[in-house]
């Protein structure tokens, strides 16, 4: 009986040991289909539409586009942290559990970016926007059938260099013209300013998940793969993750050295960390975010309303900003809303969540709306990253414009569809609001809102 019980205990231990051993023996260098989803640093081509959605029996009246900038370099703080990985590269020994190819990739890894490269649109970012402009020009010939003219095509960009450059390359591709005088947001434009007087305290769910068992397992697993006798810190893990995903976003078919230390489960956990952060910063985790997205949605609806009633107005409206702009518009339109909130405690239950930043806001992410006329009836389709979205209330992707107009009129007509905290304030209060609005606009675009 004793030997039988001993045998029963040993078998599961051997299975677990062998599973860990198999996982450690996997060679990332030979993985033909590596994991592609890196939250807000995901490459656009990994998640955007792989087919063209057009309405062949409809005339396109207006195209409205809100676009995040293309693939960029890391910010200066991230560049510094990635550079510090040279310590782990140089101290890597044969105690590691990496295969020969992955071991050599880390030992020969070179990181060339410096602070002068921070946040700049890189070569893949240029390709992102050239491809997007070319694709839309080909799909919507009714829109792009005239030479570029700011009276016919309305353009507005964040003053950040990466956004201005994105607008430049988009227009260059769509119209075969170099537009160097891109209009920039100013204190009178509230469309691309969705910053709020943000609380400085940490997002509690995000903070708790960083210390969860899931994150601790990532730390232990990566430390073991590297053959370390102590566990890495979260910040070091994050630097390795950033090196992996930034390099992958630039070289789409590459096998970046630091990606080798992560299993797919690790990457799913790290993706959820960022999903939690954005869920409360720009998403449904804070009800105020719906209000922040209202002015941009109001701009969309008013453009379509004017065009449908008068046939006048621009053919194309093109805005170039940041991930938070795209998130805010998605939230106000009601897309990607889960029935359960994202929490630090329900990672496993939320694997099939709609709120995935990899899909919603990769580099070059965009929200697009197209106004059609189909057999005399005005209709509209919303797209996220060129994928048509279903308006759940009506179950349609090509929806009658009147239904959409009636659905959003009460929202955009509300006095709360503004950034003015007190619409009936005194002139002094209004002056202060304008000051804080302008200041928050500056802060929003000055800091690294990717």
Coordinates of C-alpha atoms in Angstrom, one line a residue:
X1 CA 0.0 0.0 0.0
X2 CA 2.9 2.4 0.9
X3 CA 4.6 1.8 -2.5
X4 CA 1.3 2.2 -4.3
X5 CA 0.7 5.6 -2.6
X6 CA 4.2 6.7 -3.3
X7 CA 3.8 5.8 -7.0
X8 CA 0.5 7.8 -7.2
X9 CA 2.3 10.9 -5.8
X10 CA 5.3 10.6 -8.0
X11 CA 3.4 10.3 -11.3
X12 CA 1.8 13.8 -11.1
X13 CA 5.1 15.3 -10.1
X14 CA 6.8 13.8 -13.1
X15 CA 4.1 15.1 -15.4
X16 CA 4.4 18.6 -14.0
X17 CA 8.2 18.5 -14.2
X18 CA 8.1 17.2 -17.7
X19 CA 5.6 20.0 -18.7
X20 CA 7.9 22.7 -17.3
X21 CA 10.9 21.0 -18.9
X22 CA 9.0 21.0 -22.3
X23 CA 8.0 24.6 -22.0
X24 CA 11.6 25.6 -21.2
X25 CA 13.0 23.6 -24.1
X26 CA 10.8 25.4 -26.6
X27 CA 12.8 27.5 -29.0
X28 CA 11.3 30.8 -29.9
X29 CA 13.8 31.2 -32.8
X30 CA 12.0 28.2 -34.5
X31 CA 8.4 29.4 -33.8
X32 CA 6.7 29.9 -37.1
X33 CA 3.7 31.6 -35.6
X34 CA 4.8 33.7 -32.6
X35 CA 2.3 35.5 -30.5
X36 CA 1.3 38.8 -32.1
X37 CA -0.7 40.7 -29.6
X38 CA 1.2 43.4 -27.6
X39 CA -1.5 45.7 -26.4
X40 CA -1.1 49.3 -27.5
X41 CA 2.3 48.4 -29.2
X42 CA 0.8 45.8 -31.5
X43 CA 1.6 46.1 -35.2
X44 CA -1.4 47.3 -37.2
X45 CA -1.2 44.6 -39.8
X46 CA -1.6 41.9 -37.2
X47 CA -5.2 43.0 -36.3
X48 CA -6.5 45.2 -39.1
X49 CA -8.9 43.9 -41.7
X50 CA -7.6 41.3 -44.1
X51 CA -10.4 42.0 -46.7
X52 CA -12.0 45.0 -48.3
X53 CA -15.5 45.9 -47.1
X54 CA -17.2 48.1 -49.7
X55 CA -20.8 48.9 -50.6
X56 CA -20.8 48.4 -54.4
X57 CA -24.4 49.5 -54.8
X58 CA -24.0 52.7 -52.8
X59 CA -22.4 56.1 -53.4
X60 CA -20.0 57.3 -50.8
X61 CA -20.9 60.8 -49.6
X62 CA -18.4 61.4 -46.8
X63 CA -15.6 59.6 -45.0
X64 CA -14.7 60.6 -41.4
X65 CA -11.4 59.2 -40.0
X66 CA -9.8 59.4 -36.6
X67 CA -6.4 57.9 -36.7
X68 CA -3.7 57.2 -34.1
X69 CA -0.2 57.9 -35.4
X70 CA 1.8 55.1 -37.0
X71 CA 4.4 52.9 -35.4
X72 CA 6.9 54.9 -33.4
X73 CA 10.0 54.5 -31.4
X74 CA 9.9 54.1 -27.6
X75 CA 9.9 57.2 -25.4
X76 CA 13.1 58.3 -23.7
X77 CA 12.3 56.6 -20.4
X78 CA 11.6 53.3 -22.1
X79 CA 14.8 53.7 -24.2
X80 CA 16.8 54.1 -21.0
X81 CA 15.2 51.0 -19.4
X82 CA 15.7 48.9 -22.5
X83 CA 19.3 50.0 -22.7
X84 CA 19.8 48.7 -19.1
X85 CA 19.1 45.2 -20.3
X86 CA 22.7 45.0 -21.5
X87 CA 23.5 44.0 -17.9
X88 CA 21.4 40.9 -18.2
X89 CA 22.7 40.2 -21.7
X90 CA 26.3 40.4 -20.5
X91 CA 25.7 38.3 -17.4
X92 CA 23.8 35.5 -19.2
X93 CA 25.4 32.2 -18.5
X94 CA 24.9 28.5 -19.5
X95 CA 22.7 28.2 -16.4
X96 CA 19.9 29.6 -18.6
X97 CA 17.2 27.3 -20.0
X98 CA 17.2 29.0 -23.4
X99 CA 17.9 27.0 -26.5
X100 CA 21.2 27.6 -28.3
X101 CA 19.6 30.0 -30.9
X102 CA 17.7 32.1 -28.3
X103 CA 20.8 32.2 -26.1
X104 CA 22.9 33.5 -28.9
X105 CA 20.2 36.0 -29.9
X106 CA 20.3 37.6 -26.5
X107 CA 24.1 37.5 -26.2
X108 CA 24.5 39.3 -29.6
X109 CA 21.5 41.6 -29.1
X110 CA 22.2 45.3 -29.9
X111 CA 20.0 48.3 -29.1
X112 CA 20.9 51.4 -31.1
X113 CA 18.2 53.9 -30.1
X114 CA 19.1 56.9 -28.1
X115 CA 17.1 59.8 -26.7
X116 CA 17.3 61.7 -30.0
X117 CA 15.1 58.9 -31.5
X118 CA 12.4 59.1 -28.8
X119 CA 8.8 58.8 -30.0
X120 CA 9.6 59.4 -33.6
X121 CA 7.6 57.8 -36.4
X122 CA 9.9 55.0 -37.7
X123 CA 10.1 53.2 -41.0
X124 CA 7.2 50.9 -40.3
X125 CA 5.1 53.9 -39.1
X126 CA 5.7 55.6 -42.5
X127 CA 4.6 52.4 -44.2
X128 CA 1.5 52.2 -42.0
X129 CA 0.2 55.5 -43.2
X130 CA 1.3 55.1 -46.8
X131 CA -0.6 51.8 -46.9
X132 CA -3.7 53.2 -45.2
X133 CA -3.9 56.2 -47.5
X134 CA -3.4 54.0 -50.6
X135 CA -6.0 51.5 -49.5
X136 CA -8.7 54.0 -48.7
X137 CA -8.0 55.9 -51.9
X138 CA -8.5 52.7 -53.8
X139 CA -11.7 51.7 -51.9
X140 CA -13.4 55.0 -51.8
X141 CA -13.0 56.5 -55.2
X142 CA -16.1 58.8 -54.7
X143 CA -14.1 60.5 -51.9
X144 CA -10.6 60.7 -53.4
X145 CA -11.6 61.7 -56.9
X146 CA -10.4 65.3 -56.6
X147 CA -7.0 66.9 -55.9
X148 CA -6.2 67.7 -52.3
X149 CA -7.8 71.0 -51.3
X150 CA -8.3 72.0 -47.7
X151 CA -11.8 73.3 -48.6
X152 CA -12.8 69.9 -49.8
X153 CA -10.8 67.8 -47.3
X154 CA -10.6 68.8 -43.6
X155 CA -7.4 67.8 -41.8
X156 CA -6.4 68.3 -38.2
X157 CA -3.5 66.9 -36.2
X158 CA -2.1 66.8 -32.7
X159 CA 1.1 69.0 -32.6
X160 CA 3.2 66.0 -31.8
X161 CA 5.7 65.3 -34.5
X162 CA 4.6 61.6 -34.9
X163 CA 1.0 62.7 -35.5
X164 CA 2.0 65.4 -38.0
X165 CA 4.2 63.0 -39.8
X166 CA 1.4 60.5 -39.9
X167 CA -0.9 63.0 -41.5
X168 CA 1.8 64.0 -44.0
X169 CA 2.3 60.4 -45.2
X170 CA -1.4 59.6 -45.3
X171 CA -2.1 62.6 -47.5
X172 CA 0.9 61.9 -49.7
X173 CA -0.3 58.4 -50.4
X174 CA -4.0 59.3 -50.8
X175 CA -3.5 62.4 -52.9
X176 CA 0.0 62.1 -54.2
X177 CA 0.9 65.5 -52.7
X178 CA 3.2 66.7 -50.0
X179 CA 1.1 68.7 -47.5
X180 CA 3.6 70.5 -45.3
X181 CA 1.2 72.9 -43.7
X182 CA -0.9 70.4 -41.6
X183 CA -3.4 72.3 -39.5
X184 CA -2.7 71.7 -35.8
X185 CA -5.1 71.6 -32.8
X186 CA -5.3 74.9 -30.9
X187 CA -7.1 76.1 -27.8
X188 CA -10.4 76.5 -29.8
X189 CA -10.4 72.9 -30.9
X190 CA -11.9 70.5 -28.4
X191 CA -12.2 67.6 -30.8
X192 CA -8.7 66.0 -30.2
X193 CA -8.4 67.1 -26.6
X194 CA -9.8 64.4 -24.4
X195 CA -7.6 64.9 -21.4
X196 CA -9.2 65.5 -18.1
X197 CA -8.0 66.8 -14.7
X198 CA -6.7 63.3 -14.1
X199 CA -6.3 61.9 -10.6
X200 CA -2.7 61.2 -9.7
X201 CA -3.5 58.0 -7.7
X202 CA -2.7 54.7 -9.3
X203 CA -5.5 52.6 -10.9
X204 CA -6.2 50.2 -8.1
X205 CA -7.2 47.2 -10.3
X206 CA -4.1 47.7 -12.5
X207 CA -1.9 48.0 -9.4
X208 CA -3.4 44.9 -7.8
X209 CA -2.9 42.8 -10.9
X210 CA 0.7 43.8 -11.1
X211 CA 1.1 42.0 -7.7
X212 CA -1.2 39.1 -8.5
X213 CA -0.3 35.4 -8.7
X214 CA -0.5 35.7 -12.5
X215 CA 2.2 38.4 -12.6
X216 CA 4.3 36.6 -10.0
X217 CA 4.2 33.4 -12.2
X218 CA 5.5 35.5 -15.1
X219 CA 8.4 36.9 -13.0
X220 CA 9.3 33.4 -11.7
X221 CA 9.1 31.8 -15.1
X222 CA 11.2 34.4 -16.8
X223 CA 13.8 34.4 -14.0
X224 CA 14.1 30.6 -14.3
X225 CA 14.5 30.7 -18.0
X226 CA 17.3 33.1 -17.7
X227 CA 18.9 30.8 -15.1
X228 CA 18.9 33.5 -12.3
X229 CA 19.2 32.6 -8.7
X230 CA 16.9 35.5 -7.8
X231 CA 13.6 36.9 -9.2
X232 CA 13.6 39.8 -11.5
X233 CA 11.6 43.0 -10.7
X234 CA 8.4 43.9 -12.5
X235 CA 10.2 46.9 -14.1
X236 CA 12.9 44.6 -15.6
X237 CA 10.3 42.3 -16.9
X238 CA 8.5 45.3 -18.4
X239 CA 11.7 46.5 -20.1
X240 CA 12.2 43.0 -21.7
X241 CA 8.6 43.1 -22.8
X242 CA 9.0 46.6 -24.3
X243 CA 12.1 45.6 -26.1
X244 CA 10.3 42.5 -27.5
X245 CA 7.2 44.3 -28.7
X246 CA 8.8 47.5 -30.0
X247 CA 11.2 45.5 -32.1
X248 CA 8.4 43.2 -33.3
X249 CA 6.3 46.2 -34.3
X250 CA 9.0 47.6 -36.6
X251 CA 10.2 44.2 -38.0
X252 CA 7.0 42.3 -38.5
X253 CA 8.4 38.9 -39.3
X254 CA 11.3 39.1 -36.8
X255 CA 12.1 37.0 -33.8
X256 CA 13.3 39.7 -31.3
X257 CA 15.9 38.4 -28.8
X258 CA 14.0 39.3 -25.6
X259 CA 10.7 37.8 -26.8
X260 CA 12.4 34.4 -26.3
X261 CA 12.1 34.7 -22.5
X262 CA 8.3 34.8 -22.6
X263 CA 5.8 32.0 -23.0
X264 CA 2.4 32.8 -24.7
X265 CA 0.8 32.7 -21.2
X266 CA 3.3 35.4 -20.0
X267 CA 2.4 37.6 -23.0
X268 CA -1.3 37.2 -22.4
X269 CA -0.8 38.3 -18.8
X270 CA 1.3 41.3 -19.8
X271 CA -1.4 42.2 -22.4
X272 CA -4.0 42.1 -19.6
X273 CA -1.9 44.5 -17.5
X274 CA -2.2 47.1 -20.2
X275 CA -5.8 46.4 -20.9
X276 CA -6.6 47.1 -17.3
X277 CA -4.7 50.3 -17.3
X278 CA -6.5 51.7 -20.4
X279 CA -9.9 50.3 -19.3
X280 CA -9.8 52.7 -16.3
X281 CA -7.8 55.5 -17.9
X282 CA -9.7 55.8 -21.2
X283 CA -12.3 53.1 -21.2
X284 CA -15.5 51.9 -19.5
X285 CA -13.9 51.6 -16.1
X286 CA -14.5 55.3 -15.5
X287 CA -18.0 56.6 -16.6
X288 CA -16.5 60.1 -17.2
X289 CA -14.6 58.7 -20.2
X290 CA -17.9 58.7 -22.2
X291 CA -18.2 62.4 -21.7
X292 CA -14.6 62.9 -22.8
X293 CA -15.4 61.2 -26.1
X294 CA -18.5 63.2 -26.7
X295 CA -17.1 66.3 -28.6
X296 CA -15.3 64.1 -31.2
X297 CA -18.5 62.0 -31.7
X298 CA -20.5 65.3 -32.0
X299 CA -18.1 66.4 -34.7
X300 CA -18.7 63.2 -36.6
X301 CA -22.5 63.3 -36.3
X302 CA -22.7 67.0 -37.2
X303 CA -20.6 66.4 -40.3
X304 CA -22.8 63.6 -41.4
X305 CA -26.0 65.5 -40.6
X306 CA -24.9 68.5 -42.6
X307 CA -23.8 66.4 -45.6
X308 CA -27.0 64.4 -45.6
X309 CA -29.2 67.4 -45.4
X310 CA -27.4 69.8 -47.8
X311 CA -24.9 67.6 -49.8
X312 CA -22.4 70.2 -48.8
X313 CA -19.4 70.1 -46.5
X314 CA -16.1 68.2 -46.9
X315 CA -15.8 64.9 -48.7
X316 CA -13.2 63.7 -46.2
X317 CA -12.5 64.6 -42.6
X318 CA -9.1 63.3 -41.3
X319 CA -7.9 63.7 -37.7
X320 CA -4.5 62.4 -36.5
X321 CA -3.9 62.0 -32.8
X322 CA -3.2 59.4 -30.2
X323 CA -4.5 56.2 -28.7
X324 CA -6.5 58.0 -26.1
X325 CA -8.4 59.9 -28.8
X326 CA -9.4 56.6 -30.5
X327 CA -10.4 55.0 -27.2
X328 CA -12.6 57.9 -26.2
X329 CA -14.5 57.8 -29.4
X330 CA -14.9 54.1 -29.2
X331 CA -16.3 54.4 -25.7
X332 CA -18.8 57.2 -26.6
X333 CA -20.0 55.2 -29.6
X334 CA -20.5 52.2 -27.3
X335 CA -18.3 49.6 -29.1
X336 CA -16.2 46.9 -27.3
X337 CA -18.3 47.1 -24.2
X338 CA -18.1 43.9 -22.0
X339 CA -21.0 42.7 -19.9
X340 CA -18.6 42.3 -16.9
X341 CA -15.9 44.9 -15.9
X342 CA -12.2 44.1 -16.2
X343 CA -10.8 43.5 -12.7
X344 CA -7.6 42.3 -11.2
X345 CA -9.4 39.2 -10.1
X346 CA -11.1 37.9 -13.3
X347 CA -8.2 37.5 -15.8
X348 CA -9.2 33.9 -16.6
X349 CA -12.9 34.8 -17.0
X350 CA -12.1 37.7 -19.4
X351 CA -10.0 35.9 -21.9
X352 CA -12.6 36.5 -24.6
X353 CA -13.2 40.1 -23.6
X354 CA -14.1 42.7 -26.1
X355 CA -11.8 45.3 -24.5
X356 CA -8.5 44.2 -25.9
X357 CA -6.1 47.1 -26.6
X358 CA -4.3 44.9 -29.1
X359 CA -7.4 45.0 -31.3
X360 CA -8.7 48.4 -30.4
X361 CA -5.6 50.6 -30.4
X362 CA -2.5 49.1 -32.1
X363 CA -0.2 51.5 -33.8
X364 CA -2.1 53.3 -36.6
X365 CA -5.4 52.3 -35.0
X366 CA -8.3 54.2 -36.4
X367 CA -12.0 54.7 -36.1
X368 CA -13.7 55.4 -39.4
X369 CA -17.3 56.2 -40.3
X370 CA -18.6 56.3 -43.9
X371 CA -21.8 58.0 -45.0
X372 CA -23.4 56.3 -48.0
X373 CA -26.4 56.9 -50.2
X374 CA -27.9 53.5 -51.2
X375 CA -30.9 53.7 -53.6
X376 CA -31.8 57.1 -52.3
X377 CA -31.4 56.1 -48.6
X378 CA -28.6 57.5 -46.5
X379 CA -26.8 54.8 -44.5
X380 CA -23.7 54.7 -42.3
X381 CA -21.1 52.1 -41.4
X382 CA -18.6 52.4 -38.5
X383 CA -15.2 50.7 -38.7
X384 CA -12.5 50.0 -36.2
X385 CA -9.2 49.3 -37.9
X386 CA -11.1 48.9 -41.2
X387 CA -13.3 46.2 -39.7
X388 CA -17.1 47.0 -39.9
X389 CA -18.7 47.2 -36.4
X390 CA -22.2 46.1 -35.5
X391 CA -24.4 48.7 -33.9
X392 CA -25.8 46.4 -31.2
X393 CA -29.0 48.4 -30.6
X394 CA -30.1 47.7 -34.2
X395 CA -28.0 44.7 -35.1
X396 CA -26.7 46.4 -38.3
X397 CA -23.3 47.2 -39.9
X398 CA -24.8 49.2 -42.7
X399 CA -27.3 51.2 -40.7
X400 CA -30.0 53.7 -41.8
X401 CA -28.5 57.2 -41.1
X402 CA -31.8 58.3 -39.5
X403 CA -31.6 55.6 -36.9
X404 CA -28.0 56.6 -36.0
X405 CA -28.9 60.3 -36.0
X406 CA -31.9 59.7 -33.7
X407 CA -29.8 57.5 -31.4
X408 CA -27.1 60.1 -30.9
X409 CA -29.0 63.4 -31.1
X410 CA -29.9 63.3 -27.4
X411 CA -26.3 62.6 -26.5
X412 CA -24.6 65.3 -28.6
X413 CA -27.3 67.8 -27.8
X414 CA -26.7 67.4 -24.0
X415 CA -25.1 70.4 -22.2
X416 CA -22.7 67.8 -20.8
X417 CA -21.2 67.1 -24.3
X418 CA -18.4 69.6 -23.6
X419 CA -15.3 70.0 -21.5
X420 CA -16.7 73.0 -19.8
X421 CA -17.3 71.8 -16.2
X422 CA -20.0 74.4 -15.5
X423 CA -21.9 75.6 -18.5
X424 CA -23.6 78.3 -16.5
X425 CA -20.5 79.6 -14.8
X426 CA -19.7 83.3 -14.3
X427 CA -17.3 85.0 -16.7
X428 CA -14.5 84.6 -14.1
X429 CA -15.2 80.8 -13.9
X430 CA -15.3 80.6 -17.7
X431 CA -11.9 82.3 -17.9
X432 CA -10.5 79.8 -15.4
X433 CA -12.0 76.9 -17.3
X434 CA -10.5 78.2 -20.5
X435 CA -7.1 78.4 -18.7
X436 CA -7.3 74.9 -17.3
X437 CA -8.6 73.6 -20.6
X438 CA -5.7 75.1 -22.5
X439 CA -3.3 73.9 -19.9
X440 CA -4.7 70.4 -19.8
X441 CA -4.5 70.4 -23.6
X442 CA -0.8 71.3 -23.4
X443 CA -0.1 68.6 -20.7
X444 CA -2.0 66.0 -22.7
X445 CA 0.0 66.4 -25.9
X446 CA 3.3 67.2 -24.1
X447 CA 3.5 63.9 -22.2
X448 CA 3.8 60.5 -23.9
X449 CA 0.2 59.7 -24.7
X450 CA 1.0 57.0 -27.2

